[in-house]
mmCIF file of C-alpha atoms in Angstrom:
data_model
loop_
_atom_site.group_PDB
_atom_site.id
_atom_site.type_symbol
_atom_site.label_atom_id
_atom_site.label_comp_id
_atom_site.label_asym_id
_atom_site.label_seq_id
_atom_site.Cartn_x
_atom_site.Cartn_y
_atom_site.Cartn_z
ATOM 1 C CA MET A 1 -17.377 4.053 4.372
ATOM 2 C CA GLY A 2 -19.605 5.085 7.034
ATOM 3 C CA ASP A 3 -17.629 3.799 10.081
ATOM 4 C CA GLN A 4 -15.232 6.585 11.283
ATOM 5 C CA SER A 5 -14.467 5.159 14.664
ATOM 6 C CA GLU A 6 -11.017 5.332 16.542
ATOM 7 C CA ALA A 7 -10.498 1.636 15.893
ATOM 8 C CA PHE A 8 -11.594 2.174 12.134
ATOM 9 C CA THR A 9 -9.065 5.052 11.496
ATOM 10 C CA LYS A 10 -6.336 2.917 13.028
ATOM 11 C CA GLY A 11 -7.273 0.008 11.156
ATOM 12 C CA VAL A 12 -6.981 1.974 7.872
ATOM 13 C CA ALA A 13 -3.616 3.099 9.069
ATOM 14 C CA LEU A 14 -2.327 -0.261 9.700
ATOM 15 C CA ARG A 15 -3.625 -1.630 6.366
ATOM 16 C CA ARG A 16 -1.816 1.128 4.570
ATOM 17 C CA ASP A 17 1.494 0.219 6.408
ATOM 18 C CA MET A 18 1.080 -3.415 5.558
ATOM 19 C CA PHE A 19 -0.476 -3.235 2.008
ATOM 20 C CA GLY A 20 0.318 0.003 0.796
ATOM 21 C CA LEU A 21 -2.127 2.853 -0.172
ATOM 22 C CA ALA A 22 -3.237 0.981 -2.993
ATOM 23 C CA GLY A 23 -4.120 -2.297 -1.211
ATOM 24 C CA ALA A 24 -5.720 -0.568 1.656
ATOM 25 C CA ASP A 25 -7.667 2.070 -0.005
ATOM 26 C CA LYS A 26 -8.505 -0.031 -2.855
ATOM 27 C CA ALA A 27 -10.266 -2.566 -0.737
ATOM 28 C CA VAL A 28 -12.194 0.364 1.046
ATOM 29 C CA ALA A 29 -12.873 2.442 -1.888
ATOM 30 C CA GLU A 30 -14.002 -0.288 -4.200
ATOM 31 C CA ALA A 31 -16.314 -1.968 -1.586
ATOM 32 C CA SER A 32 -19.807 -2.366 -3.116
ATOM 33 C CA GLU A 33 -22.945 -1.750 -1.014
ATOM 34 C CA PHE A 34 -22.910 -5.386 -0.472
ATOM 35 C CA SER A 35 -19.396 -5.776 0.711
ATOM 36 C CA GLN A 36 -18.948 -2.370 2.401
ATOM 37 C CA PRO A 37 -20.354 -3.782 5.812
ATOM 38 C CA LEU A 38 -17.542 -6.592 5.828
ATOM 39 C CA GLN A 39 -14.891 -4.214 4.800
ATOM 40 C CA GLU A 40 -15.853 -1.893 7.662
ATOM 41 C CA MET A 41 -15.592 -4.813 10.157
ATOM 42 C CA VAL A 42 -12.364 -6.157 8.674
ATOM 43 C CA THR A 43 -10.763 -2.729 9.021
ATOM 44 C CA ARG A 44 -12.259 -1.852 12.353
ATOM 45 C CA PHE A 45 -12.035 -5.306 13.996
ATOM 46 C CA CYS A 46 -9.423 -7.264 12.434
ATOM 47 C CA PHE A 47 -6.899 -4.316 11.839
ATOM 48 C CA GLY A 48 -8.042 -1.743 14.207
ATOM 49 C CA GLU A 49 -8.366 -3.940 17.174
ATOM 50 C CA VAL A 50 -6.992 -7.459 17.146
ATOM 51 C CA TRP A 51 -3.873 -6.478 14.856
ATOM 52 C CA GLN A 52 -3.052 -3.794 17.281
ATOM 53 C CA ARG A 53 -3.438 -5.483 20.689
ATOM 54 C CA ALA A 54 -0.458 -5.765 23.060
ATOM 55 C CA GLY A 55 0.980 -9.170 23.492
ATOM 56 C CA LEU A 56 2.311 -9.985 19.905
ATOM 57 C CA ASP A 57 4.359 -7.531 17.654
ATOM 58 C CA ARG A 58 3.177 -7.173 14.042
ATOM 59 C CA LYS A 59 5.975 -9.521 12.617
ATOM 60 C CA THR A 60 4.878 -12.333 14.861
ATOM 61 C CA ARG A 61 1.175 -11.710 13.832
ATOM 62 C CA SER A 62 1.984 -11.936 10.395
ATOM 63 C CA MET A 63 3.939 -15.104 10.526
ATOM 64 C CA ILE A 64 1.075 -16.686 12.613
ATOM 65 C CA THR A 65 -1.308 -15.282 9.899
ATOM 66 C CA ILE A 66 0.477 -16.910 7.194
ATOM 67 C CA ALA A 67 0.838 -20.213 9.069
ATOM 68 C CA MET A 68 -3.037 -20.389 9.716
ATOM 69 C CA LEU A 69 -3.746 -19.464 5.891
ATOM 70 C CA ILE A 70 -1.537 -22.317 4.723
ATOM 71 C CA ALA A 71 -3.098 -24.689 7.434
ATOM 72 C CA GLY A 72 -6.603 -23.700 6.415
ATOM 73 C CA GLY A 73 -5.943 -23.813 2.482
ATOM 74 C CA ARG A 74 -6.858 -20.144 2.236
ATOM 75 C CA PHE A 75 -4.369 -19.328 -0.456
ATOM 76 C CA ALA A 76 -6.306 -16.518 -1.992
ATOM 77 C CA GLN A 77 -5.329 -14.276 1.004
ATOM 78 C CA LEU A 78 -1.912 -15.484 1.035
ATOM 79 C CA PRO A 79 -0.277 -12.895 -1.484
ATOM 80 C CA ALA A 80 -1.554 -9.886 0.483
ATOM 81 C CA HIS A 81 -0.348 -11.332 3.635
ATOM 82 C CA LEU A 82 3.066 -12.257 2.306
ATOM 83 C CA ARG A 83 3.461 -8.583 1.305
ATOM 84 C CA GLY A 84 2.206 -7.446 4.475
ATOM 85 C CA ALA A 85 4.673 -9.803 6.430
ATOM 86 C CA VAL A 86 7.609 -8.160 4.590
ATOM 87 C CA ALA A 87 6.224 -4.759 5.562
ATOM 88 C CA ASN A 88 6.089 -5.949 9.198
ATOM 89 C CA GLY A 89 9.691 -7.083 9.024
ATOM 90 C CA VAL A 90 9.375 -10.858 8.087
ATOM 91 C CA SER A 91 12.372 -11.931 6.033
ATOM 92 C CA ARG A 92 12.221 -13.995 2.879
ATOM 93 C CA THR A 93 14.272 -16.713 4.845
ATOM 94 C CA GLU A 94 11.932 -16.635 7.577
ATOM 95 C CA LEU A 95 9.008 -16.960 4.990
ATOM 96 C CA ARG A 96 10.736 -19.899 3.458
ATOM 97 C CA GLU A 97 11.335 -21.690 6.716
ATOM 98 C CA LEU A 98 7.787 -20.991 7.938
ATOM 99 C CA ILE A 99 6.575 -22.665 4.514
ATOM 100 C CA LEU A 100 9.073 -25.651 5.080
ATOM 101 C CA HIS A 101 7.804 -26.189 8.534
ATOM 102 C CA SER A 102 4.176 -25.867 7.655
ATOM 103 C CA GLN A 103 4.752 -29.235 5.397
ATOM 104 C CA LEU A 104 5.229 -31.110 8.432
ATOM 105 C CA TYR A 105 1.706 -30.127 9.822
ATOM 106 C CA CYS A 106 -0.272 -29.211 6.749
ATOM 107 C CA GLY A 107 1.059 -31.314 4.199
ATOM 108 C CA ILE A 108 3.610 -31.190 1.295
ATOM 109 C CA PRO A 109 0.791 -30.015 -1.269
ATOM 110 C CA SER A 110 0.002 -27.078 1.147
ATOM 111 C CA ALA A 111 3.743 -26.146 1.300
ATOM 112 C CA VAL A 112 4.138 -26.417 -2.680
ATOM 113 C CA GLU A 113 1.050 -24.217 -3.079
ATOM 114 C CA ALA A 114 2.485 -21.752 -0.410
ATOM 115 C CA THR A 115 6.152 -21.782 -1.908
ATOM 116 C CA SER A 116 4.697 -21.366 -5.381
ATOM 117 C CA ILE A 117 2.641 -18.265 -4.138
ATOM 118 C CA CYS A 118 5.282 -16.677 -2.248
ATOM 119 C CA GLU A 119 7.692 -16.910 -5.169
ATOM 120 C CA SER A 120 5.221 -15.300 -7.661
ATOM 121 C CA THR A 121 4.263 -12.735 -5.039
ATOM 122 C CA LEU A 122 7.675 -11.818 -3.912
ATOM 123 C CA GLY A 123 9.818 -13.040 -6.679
ATOM 124 C CA ALA A 124 11.886 -15.929 -6.812
#
C-alpha cells in the first residue's frame, strides 16, 4: 500500500482491532493493483477518519452499520461487521434484538437472512 498517512495508520489499527490481524491485513495485503486504491480509501477514510470521529462510540457505530447493511440488503459485508461488532462490545442479545427490530422496517426476509448469517458467523 502506498498510503502511509496518519489516518491510514489509524485505520489499519482499527481494522485489526475489529477484524483481527487476518481480516485486516488480508484485505490490504491481498489487494490487487485494481483494488488497491479502494482498500487504501476504505482504510484511510472509513476506518481512519469516519469510524474514529467523536460523537459515537465504536459499539454504536457497529450497531448502526449492521442495521444499514440489513436495510440495504448488503449481506456480503454482514459477517465481517458482525465479528467487528462483537469485538466492539455488542452482545449476542443486542445483535438478536437489532435483527428482530430490523424486520419491522426492512422486512421479514431481510431479518431471516440476517439471522441466518449471524448464526453461521457467530455460532447458534
